XYZ file of C-alpha atoms in Angstrom:
124
model
C 0.000 0.000 0.000
C 1.160 3.505 -0.669
C 0.709 6.493 1.647
C -2.895 6.883 0.426
C -3.694 3.216 1.123
C -3.803 2.304 -2.576
C -2.536 -1.086 -3.706
C 0.887 -1.035 -5.340
C 1.890 -2.976 -8.436
C 3.651 -6.287 -7.753
C 7.068 -4.944 -8.841
C 6.728 -1.862 -6.623
C 5.577 -3.757 -3.567
C 6.625 -7.322 -2.972
C 8.007 -8.436 -6.314
C 11.369 -6.817 -5.680
C 11.781 -8.999 -2.568
C 10.387 -12.242 -3.992
C 12.275 -11.988 -7.263
C 15.615 -10.855 -5.788
C 15.773 -12.290 -2.271
C 19.561 -12.249 -1.983
C 20.016 -8.769 -3.471
C 16.939 -7.081 -2.008
C 15.854 -8.350 1.408
C 12.715 -6.852 2.945
C 13.772 -3.737 4.910
C 11.429 -4.283 7.864
C 9.065 -6.835 9.378
C 5.930 -5.342 7.823
C 7.455 -5.496 4.333
C 8.469 -9.093 4.989
C 4.918 -9.905 6.165
C 3.430 -8.412 2.998
C 5.929 -10.238 0.787
C 5.222 -13.536 2.566
C 1.492 -13.065 1.959
C 2.263 -12.518 -1.732
C 4.413 -15.659 -1.680
C 1.430 -17.637 -0.354
C -0.768 -16.180 -3.107
C 1.825 -17.140 -5.753
C 2.677 -20.464 -4.058
C 6.357 -19.546 -3.722
C 7.494 -22.117 -1.158
C 11.132 -21.234 -1.883
C 10.647 -17.669 -0.652
C 8.533 -18.676 2.332
C 11.088 -21.214 3.515
C 14.020 -18.836 2.940
C 12.349 -16.118 5.050
C 11.277 -18.471 7.865
C 13.698 -18.520 10.798
C 15.652 -21.788 10.890
C 14.530 -22.513 14.475
C 10.873 -22.741 13.370
C 11.098 -23.533 9.631
C 9.122 -26.570 8.442
C 10.874 -29.112 6.222
C 8.456 -28.382 3.373
C 5.287 -26.495 2.536
C 2.199 -27.788 0.803
C -0.445 -25.517 -0.684
C -4.154 -26.335 -0.699
C -5.393 -26.738 -4.260
C -8.098 -24.277 -5.217
C -7.356 -21.725 -2.493
C -8.049 -18.134 -3.549
C -6.456 -15.441 -1.445
C -8.741 -12.410 -1.128
C -6.705 -9.831 0.725
C -4.356 -8.808 3.491
C -4.934 -6.140 6.101
C -2.016 -5.183 8.328
C -3.586 -3.999 11.572
C -0.448 -3.181 13.573
C 3.344 -3.133 13.253
C 5.513 -2.728 16.333
C 9.280 -2.503 16.437
C 10.044 -4.199 19.780
C 13.762 -3.405 19.593
C 16.431 -3.213 16.877
C 16.275 -6.960 16.204
C 12.643 -7.878 16.994
C 9.266 -6.802 15.649
C 5.640 -7.905 15.621
C 3.001 -7.565 12.912
C -0.709 -8.162 13.431
C -2.652 -8.963 10.282
C -5.833 -10.450 8.866
C -5.614 -12.535 5.691
C -8.765 -13.668 3.915
C -9.168 -16.634 1.573
C -11.658 -19.022 0.002
C -11.016 -22.730 -0.144
C -11.759 -24.962 -3.143
C -15.372 -25.424 -1.995
C -15.906 -21.652 -1.886
C -15.975 -21.440 1.901
C -14.448 -18.214 3.275
C -11.720 -18.271 5.916
C -10.062 -15.543 7.911
C -6.604 -15.824 9.494
C -5.984 -13.242 12.237
C -2.458 -13.541 13.574
C 0.131 -11.600 15.537
C 3.459 -12.651 14.027
C 6.906 -12.342 15.556
C 9.971 -11.471 13.469
C 13.692 -11.379 14.186
C 16.519 -9.672 12.312
C 19.767 -11.585 11.908
C 22.677 -10.592 9.715
C 20.693 -7.605 8.439
C 17.753 -9.761 7.258
C 14.304 -10.148 8.757
C 12.859 -13.633 9.354
C 9.413 -14.847 10.369
C 9.592 -16.674 13.709
C 6.041 -17.667 14.605
C 2.617 -16.293 15.321
C -0.319 -16.513 17.671
C -3.859 -16.694 16.335
C -6.490 -14.208 17.444
């Protein structure tokens, strides 16, 4: 989103992080959260695993066939200290049967070696 809360084009928002992970890491936890949402939409397991902290990273990711992601709302972003942050968000989706789902989570992030990583989250 830009300053006026308008959606940005893929290349201007998350594409630069997903398409150039090594050269262009997300600059903060909120940007990483938004890029991870986009990675779920585009089924980019490589990006999701690379941005998941090693202490909590699953061995693999599977995507549910027929899932349609409907939107992301970032409700809060807090910089806890220089190396830790939290992002609260709501992501909406429809499964293959058309049933709507809502994921409301407060996610924790850590910065190591100048890069942000998703640690874990608690559902609300």
